[in-house]
Amino acid sequence: MEYTRLGSTGLQVSRICLGMMSFGDPARGNHPWSLPEEDSRRVIEKAVAAGITFFDTANVYSDGSSEEITGRAIRDVTDRDDVVLATKVHGRMRPGPNGAGLSRKAIIRELEDSLRRLGTDYVDLYQVHRWDPHTPIEETLEALDSVVRSGKVRYLGASSMWAWQFSKALYLAGEHGWHRFVSMQDHYNLLNREEEREMHPLCADQGIGVLPWSPLARGKLTRDWDESTERSGTDEFGKRLYDEASDRAVVERVTEVAAERGASRAQVALAWVLSKPVVTAPIVGVTKDAHLDDAVAAVDLRLTDEEVARLEEPYTPHAVAGF
């Protein structure tokens, strides 16, 4: 496994971030395809053995059970100080006022709940899951700064917003002397490259580490276009992300390059993401041993400039999706 620094910080992370949305109680939340605790723990143990030190979850994943499973597994299979633990805040966790969003009240309450579920007294990377149009960004940023100063959070990150929103947040944090976001978790893969237009140049300029979610396009880049899985049949959010006729051509190109390199399609698609200088680590969801093996192998797969150009050539512009 290779390691790199998260953006311009001194924090070192593995080049693969294990996405913990795959782990949780299938009976809780809206991810019936998630792995229960025993199966999740086996995957997490294998990830740690492979050198992965970066784990990303969220309070809303499987109604908090993803954080619970993540925390127990990390505590049992490795040293807490040897891993970088990331979680997120924004989504609705309970009915009624202040049960969601990025108000000061919500952030402080949800951080305390996340720490309890994770079984730790600090989070390495605390991320806003989405932009909150109902809360002044100054209130959100000041609240986030306060939790860093409290020692309960080490670094701050953001996810899935417009570049102008992220730029505004970075500017205001700098103006007020608040801790700034150091990472951007965005929707980026061979089927959707719209972040290359504004967000990625902004991140490169500001020293922000990019952590792409869905780097394999919900698995569409790893299988034949018409093939389905248990998750794809129930993943309503994923169904809204990829349904373009042009996407099929990209998947076919990945298949061609993979065959020529003697690698899996997942390895090629991840190697392409990893080849982008602005990317710190793609967030990879794993439900099978082969998924993890492919992710680890992708770190060592170096694509040529010609292969990168071939993979990118069929792409056509898409509507921004994912937030």
Short mmCIF file of C-alpha atoms in Angstrom, two decimals:
data_model
loop_
_atom_site.label_atom_id
_atom_site.label_comp_id
_atom_site.label_asym_id
_atom_site.label_seq_id
_atom_site.Cartn_x
_atom_site.Cartn_y
_atom_site.Cartn_z
CA MET A 1 0.00 0.00 0.00
CA GLU A 2 1.15 3.52 -0.76
CA TYR A 3 0.54 6.51 1.48
CA THR A 4 0.21 10.21 0.76
CA ARG A 5 -0.68 13.41 2.54
CA LEU A 6 -4.25 14.63 2.63
CA GLY A 7 -4.12 17.73 0.46
CA SER A 8 -1.65 20.23 1.88
CA THR A 9 -1.92 18.90 5.45
CA GLY A 10 0.66 16.79 7.23
CA LEU A 11 -1.86 13.97 7.72
CA GLN A 12 -0.79 10.75 5.99
CA VAL A 13 -3.46 8.43 4.59
CA SER A 14 -3.50 5.29 2.47
CA ARG A 15 -4.11 5.78 -1.26
CA ILE A 16 -7.29 3.73 -0.87
CA CYS A 17 -9.99 4.87 1.54
CA LEU A 18 -12.37 2.12 2.61
CA GLY A 19 -15.96 3.31 2.25
CA MET A 20 -17.98 2.11 5.22
CA MET A 21 -21.41 2.65 3.66
CA SER A 22 -21.22 -1.03 2.69
CA PHE A 23 -21.30 -2.01 6.36
CA GLY A 24 -24.33 -1.77 8.60
CA ASP A 25 -27.44 -3.46 9.89
CA PRO A 26 -29.49 -4.29 6.75
CA ALA A 27 -32.68 -3.79 8.79
CA ARG A 28 -31.77 -0.20 9.66
CA GLY A 29 -31.76 2.75 7.29
CA ASN A 30 -32.15 2.41 3.52
CA HIS A 31 -29.26 0.12 2.57
CA PRO A 32 -30.72 -3.41 2.63
CA TRP A 33 -27.65 -4.63 0.70
CA SER A 34 -25.21 -3.64 3.46
CA LEU A 35 -23.12 -6.32 5.17
CA PRO A 36 -24.01 -7.27 8.75
CA GLU A 37 -21.39 -6.96 11.45
CA GLU A 38 -19.70 -10.37 11.22
CA ASP A 39 -19.17 -10.07 7.46
CA SER A 40 -18.17 -6.41 7.78
CA ARG A 41 -15.55 -7.17 10.39
CA ARG A 42 -13.92 -9.78 8.17
CA VAL A 43 -13.55 -7.24 5.35
CA ILE A 44 -12.23 -4.56 7.69
CA GLU A 45 -9.65 -6.96 9.13
CA LYS A 46 -8.46 -7.80 5.62
CA ALA A 47 -8.28 -4.11 4.72
CA VAL A 48 -6.12 -3.36 7.75
CA ALA A 49 -3.86 -6.30 6.89
CA ALA A 50 -3.50 -4.89 3.36
CA GLY A 51 -2.26 -1.59 4.76
CA ILE A 52 -5.42 0.51 4.45
CA THR A 53 -5.48 3.11 7.20
CA PHE A 54 -8.23 5.45 5.96
CA PHE A 55 -11.89 4.71 6.75
CA ASP A 56 -14.88 6.86 5.79
CA THR A 57 -18.37 6.55 7.25
CA ALA A 58 -21.30 8.88 8.05
CA ASN A 59 -23.90 9.26 10.74
CA VAL A 60 -26.73 8.47 8.31
CA TYR A 61 -25.28 5.22 6.95
CA SER A 62 -27.63 2.43 8.02
CA ASP A 63 -29.12 4.70 10.68
CA GLY A 64 -25.87 4.95 12.62
CA SER A 65 -25.08 1.24 12.61
CA SER A 66 -22.22 1.75 10.14
CA GLU A 67 -20.46 3.94 12.68
CA GLU A 68 -21.12 1.38 15.41
CA ILE A 69 -19.68 -1.50 13.37
CA THR A 70 -16.75 0.63 12.22
CA GLY A 71 -15.87 1.71 15.74
CA ARG A 72 -15.98 -1.78 17.23
CA ALA A 73 -13.93 -3.28 14.41
CA ILE A 74 -11.25 -0.57 14.51
CA ARG A 75 -10.98 -0.94 18.26
CA ASP A 76 -10.54 -4.72 18.02
CA VAL A 77 -8.28 -5.15 14.98
CA THR A 78 -5.88 -2.19 15.08
CA ASP A 79 -4.60 0.72 17.13
CA ARG A 80 -6.87 3.76 16.98
CA ASP A 81 -3.90 6.09 16.50
CA ASP A 82 -2.75 4.11 13.45
CA VAL A 83 -5.89 4.86 11.43
CA VAL A 84 -7.58 7.94 10.02
CA LEU A 85 -11.26 7.81 10.86
CA ALA A 86 -13.64 10.05 8.91
CA THR A 87 -17.36 10.58 9.33
CA LYS A 88 -19.94 13.06 8.10
CA VAL A 89 -22.82 15.24 9.29
CA HIS A 90 -25.87 16.76 7.59
CA GLY A 91 -28.46 14.06 6.91
CA ARG A 92 -31.57 13.51 8.98
CA MET A 93 -31.02 11.35 12.05
CA ARG A 94 -34.31 11.90 13.87
CA PRO A 95 -37.68 13.55 13.20
CA GLY A 96 -38.55 17.06 14.20
CA PRO A 97 -36.65 20.35 14.26
CA ASN A 98 -32.85 20.24 14.34
CA GLY A 99 -32.72 16.55 13.48
CA ALA A 100 -30.70 17.31 10.36
CA GLY A 101 -28.65 20.06 8.76
CA LEU A 102 -25.60 22.08 9.69
CA SER A 103 -26.77 24.42 12.43
CA ARG A 104 -24.50 24.82 15.42
CA LYS A 105 -26.97 22.82 17.50
CA ALA A 106 -27.11 19.97 14.97
CA ILE A 107 -23.35 19.79 14.45
CA ILE A 108 -22.52 19.60 18.15
CA ARG A 109 -25.27 17.07 18.88
CA GLU A 110 -24.43 14.87 15.91
CA LEU A 111 -20.70 14.91 16.64
CA GLU A 112 -21.35 13.72 20.18
CA ASP A 113 -23.59 10.94 18.87
CA SER A 114 -21.02 9.91 16.24
CA LEU A 115 -18.25 9.78 18.83
CA ARG A 116 -20.43 7.59 21.04
CA ARG A 117 -21.27 5.20 18.21
CA LEU A 118 -17.66 5.07 17.02
CA GLY A 119 -16.40 4.48 20.56
CA THR A 120 -13.70 7.14 20.30
CA ASP A 121 -13.07 10.56 21.77
CA TYR A 122 -12.03 12.20 18.51
CA VAL A 123 -12.62 12.04 14.76
CA ASP A 124 -9.71 12.59 12.41
CA LEU A 125 -11.77 14.06 9.56
CA TYR A 126 -15.23 15.55 10.16
CA GLN A 127 -17.03 16.32 6.92
CA VAL A 128 -20.18 18.20 5.99
CA HIS A 129 -22.10 15.70 3.88
CA ARG A 130 -23.91 18.35 1.82
CA TRP A 131 -24.41 22.12 1.74
CA ASP A 132 -27.18 23.36 4.03
CA PRO A 133 -29.13 26.15 2.31
CA HIS A 134 -31.15 26.79 5.48
CA THR A 135 -28.22 27.66 7.73
CA PRO A 136 -25.85 30.62 7.25
CA ILE A 137 -22.50 29.22 6.19
CA GLU A 138 -20.83 31.43 8.81
CA GLU A 139 -22.74 29.62 11.55
CA THR A 140 -21.68 26.25 10.17
CA LEU A 141 -18.03 27.23 9.80
CA GLU A 142 -17.79 28.75 13.28
CA ALA A 143 -19.37 25.64 14.81
CA LEU A 144 -16.94 23.40 12.93
CA ASP A 145 -14.02 25.54 14.07
CA SER A 146 -15.19 25.18 17.67
CA VAL A 147 -15.22 21.37 17.54
CA VAL A 148 -11.66 21.37 16.19
CA ARG A 149 -10.55 23.68 18.99
CA SER A 150 -12.31 21.41 21.48
CA GLY A 151 -10.00 18.54 20.47
CA LYS A 152 -12.85 16.32 19.31
CA VAL A 153 -12.03 16.80 15.61
CA ARG A 154 -8.59 16.95 13.97
CA TYR A 155 -9.44 18.13 10.43
CA LEU A 156 -12.49 19.35 8.51
CA GLY A 157 -13.75 18.23 5.12
CA ALA A 158 -16.64 18.90 2.76
CA SER A 159 -18.61 16.88 0.25
CA SER A 160 -20.72 17.35 -2.87
CA MET A 161 -21.41 21.03 -3.37
CA TRP A 162 -20.98 23.62 -6.10
CA ALA A 163 -17.50 25.05 -6.56
CA TRP A 164 -18.74 28.57 -5.76
CA GLN A 165 -20.11 27.32 -2.44
CA PHE A 166 -16.85 25.60 -1.54
CA SER A 167 -14.86 28.66 -2.58
CA LYS A 168 -17.06 30.87 -0.40
CA ALA A 169 -16.57 28.56 2.59
CA LEU A 170 -12.79 28.55 2.15
CA TYR A 171 -12.70 32.34 1.83
CA LEU A 172 -14.87 32.99 4.89
CA ALA A 173 -12.91 30.57 7.05
CA GLY A 174 -9.71 32.36 6.09
CA GLU A 175 -11.20 35.79 6.74
CA HIS A 176 -12.36 34.82 10.23
CA GLY A 177 -9.33 32.75 11.21
CA TRP A 178 -11.40 29.57 11.43
CA HIS A 179 -10.05 26.13 10.55
CA ARG A 180 -10.60 25.53 6.83
CA PHE A 181 -11.79 22.50 4.96
CA VAL A 182 -8.82 20.37 3.90
CA SER A 183 -10.65 17.87 1.69
CA MET A 184 -13.46 17.59 -0.83
CA GLN A 185 -15.39 14.35 -1.19
CA ASP A 186 -17.02 14.52 -4.60
CA HIS A 187 -18.69 12.41 -7.28
CA TYR A 188 -15.95 11.52 -9.75
CA ASN A 189 -15.29 8.58 -12.04
CA LEU A 190 -14.93 7.74 -15.72
CA LEU A 191 -18.70 8.04 -16.23
CA ASN A 192 -19.01 11.44 -14.58
CA ARG A 193 -16.09 13.86 -14.89
CA GLU A 194 -17.93 17.14 -14.45
CA GLU A 195 -15.86 18.00 -11.36
CA GLU A 196 -12.89 18.54 -13.67
CA ARG A 197 -14.46 21.80 -14.89
CA GLU A 198 -14.43 23.89 -11.70
CA MET A 199 -14.11 21.91 -8.48
CA HIS A 200 -10.84 20.13 -9.19
CA PRO A 201 -8.98 23.24 -10.43
CA LEU A 202 -10.17 25.01 -7.27
CA CYS A 203 -8.95 22.15 -5.08
CA ALA A 204 -5.58 22.03 -6.85
CA ASP A 205 -5.13 25.78 -6.37
CA GLN A 206 -6.11 25.69 -2.69
CA GLY A 207 -4.23 22.53 -1.72
CA ILE A 208 -7.41 20.56 -1.04
CA GLY A 209 -7.28 16.77 -1.11
CA VAL A 210 -9.96 15.20 -3.32
CA LEU A 211 -11.64 12.00 -2.10
CA PRO A 212 -13.88 10.75 -4.92
CA TRP A 213 -16.96 8.81 -3.94
CA SER A 214 -18.37 6.18 -6.27
CA PRO A 215 -15.07 5.89 -8.19
CA LEU A 216 -16.42 2.73 -9.83
CA ALA A 217 -19.79 4.31 -10.68
CA ARG A 218 -21.75 2.04 -8.35
CA GLY A 219 -20.00 -0.93 -9.95
CA LYS A 220 -21.06 -0.08 -13.51
CA LEU A 221 -17.41 0.24 -14.55
CA THR A 222 -16.66 -3.26 -13.28
CA ARG A 223 -19.21 -5.35 -15.19
CA ASP A 224 -21.08 -5.63 -18.47
CA TRP A 225 -23.49 -2.75 -18.99
CA ASP A 226 -26.66 -4.87 -18.80
CA GLU A 227 -25.54 -6.90 -15.79
CA SER A 228 -27.26 -6.10 -12.50
CA THR A 229 -26.55 -6.84 -8.85
CA GLU A 230 -28.56 -7.03 -5.65
CA ARG A 231 -27.46 -3.51 -4.79
CA SER A 232 -28.17 -2.01 -8.21
CA GLY A 233 -31.72 -3.31 -8.01
CA THR A 234 -32.45 -1.49 -4.74
CA ASP A 235 -30.12 1.52 -4.95
CA GLU A 236 -32.58 4.29 -5.84
CA PHE A 237 -29.95 7.01 -5.47
CA GLY A 238 -27.58 5.17 -7.78
CA LYS A 239 -30.28 4.77 -10.43
CA ARG A 240 -30.40 8.56 -10.75
CA LEU A 241 -26.67 8.86 -11.38
CA TYR A 242 -26.01 6.72 -14.46
CA ASP A 243 -28.41 6.23 -17.31
CA GLU A 244 -26.69 7.71 -20.34
CA ALA A 245 -26.36 5.90 -23.66
CA SER A 246 -22.82 7.26 -23.95
CA ASP A 247 -21.82 5.60 -20.68
CA ARG A 248 -21.92 2.20 -22.34
CA ALA A 249 -19.07 3.22 -24.65
CA VAL A 250 -16.92 4.19 -21.68
CA VAL A 251 -17.58 0.85 -19.98
CA GLU A 252 -16.62 -0.96 -23.18
CA ARG A 253 -13.37 1.02 -23.38
CA VAL A 254 -12.52 0.06 -19.80
CA THR A 255 -13.11 -3.57 -20.75
CA GLU A 256 -10.72 -3.26 -23.71
CA VAL A 257 -7.90 -1.69 -21.70
CA ALA A 258 -8.34 -4.19 -18.87
CA ALA A 259 -8.07 -7.12 -21.28
CA GLU A 260 -4.91 -5.67 -22.82
CA ARG A 261 -3.29 -5.11 -19.42
CA GLY A 262 -4.38 -8.44 -17.94
CA ALA A 263 -6.11 -6.57 -15.13
CA SER A 264 -9.68 -6.41 -13.90
CA ARG A 265 -11.99 -3.62 -14.99
CA ALA A 266 -12.15 -2.36 -11.42
CA GLN A 267 -8.36 -2.08 -11.28
CA VAL A 268 -8.26 -0.05 -14.49
CA ALA A 269 -11.08 2.29 -13.45
CA LEU A 270 -9.49 2.91 -10.05
CA ALA A 271 -6.01 3.32 -11.55
CA TRP A 272 -7.45 6.06 -13.77
CA VAL A 273 -8.82 7.92 -10.72
CA LEU A 274 -5.54 7.47 -8.86
CA SER A 275 -3.63 8.90 -11.82
CA LYS A 276 -5.15 12.35 -11.25
CA PRO A 277 -2.75 14.55 -9.24
CA VAL A 278 -5.53 16.28 -7.32
CA VAL A 279 -6.88 12.97 -5.99
CA THR A 280 -5.67 11.88 -2.57
CA ALA A 281 -7.62 8.63 -2.29
CA PRO A 282 -10.76 7.21 -3.90
CA ILE A 283 -13.39 5.94 -1.48
CA VAL A 284 -14.01 2.32 -2.39
CA GLY A 285 -17.00 0.30 -1.24
CA VAL A 286 -16.28 -3.38 -0.61
CA THR A 287 -18.65 -6.29 -0.04
CA LYS A 288 -16.47 -9.13 -1.36
CA ASP A 289 -12.83 -10.11 -0.97
CA ALA A 290 -12.29 -9.63 -4.70
CA HIS A 291 -13.40 -6.00 -4.42
CA LEU A 292 -10.72 -5.31 -1.83
CA ASP A 293 -8.07 -7.21 -3.79
CA ASP A 294 -8.84 -5.10 -6.87
CA ALA A 295 -8.65 -1.85 -4.93
CA VAL A 296 -5.28 -2.70 -3.43
CA ALA A 297 -3.90 -3.89 -6.78
CA ALA A 298 -5.03 -0.69 -8.50
CA VAL A 299 -2.54 1.33 -6.47
CA ASP A 300 0.33 -0.38 -8.29
CA LEU A 301 -1.24 -0.24 -11.76
CA ARG A 302 0.26 2.64 -13.74
CA LEU A 303 -1.66 3.58 -16.88
CA THR A 304 0.18 5.08 -19.82
CA ASP A 305 -0.79 8.49 -21.19
CA GLU A 306 -2.17 6.73 -24.25
CA GLU A 307 -4.34 4.44 -22.11
CA VAL A 308 -5.67 7.39 -20.12
CA ALA A 309 -6.56 9.19 -23.36
CA ARG A 310 -8.34 6.12 -24.71
CA LEU A 311 -10.37 5.74 -21.52
CA GLU A 312 -11.40 9.39 -21.59
CA GLU A 313 -12.13 9.70 -25.32
CA PRO A 314 -15.76 8.35 -25.32
CA TYR A 315 -16.89 10.70 -22.53
CA THR A 316 -19.71 13.16 -23.18
CA PRO A 317 -20.83 15.96 -20.84
CA HIS A 318 -23.35 15.02 -18.16
CA ALA A 319 -25.64 16.91 -15.89
CA VAL A 320 -24.10 17.33 -12.46
CA ALA A 321 -25.48 14.59 -10.21
CA GLY A 322 -25.07 13.52 -6.62
CA PHE A 323 -26.16 16.59 -4.66
#
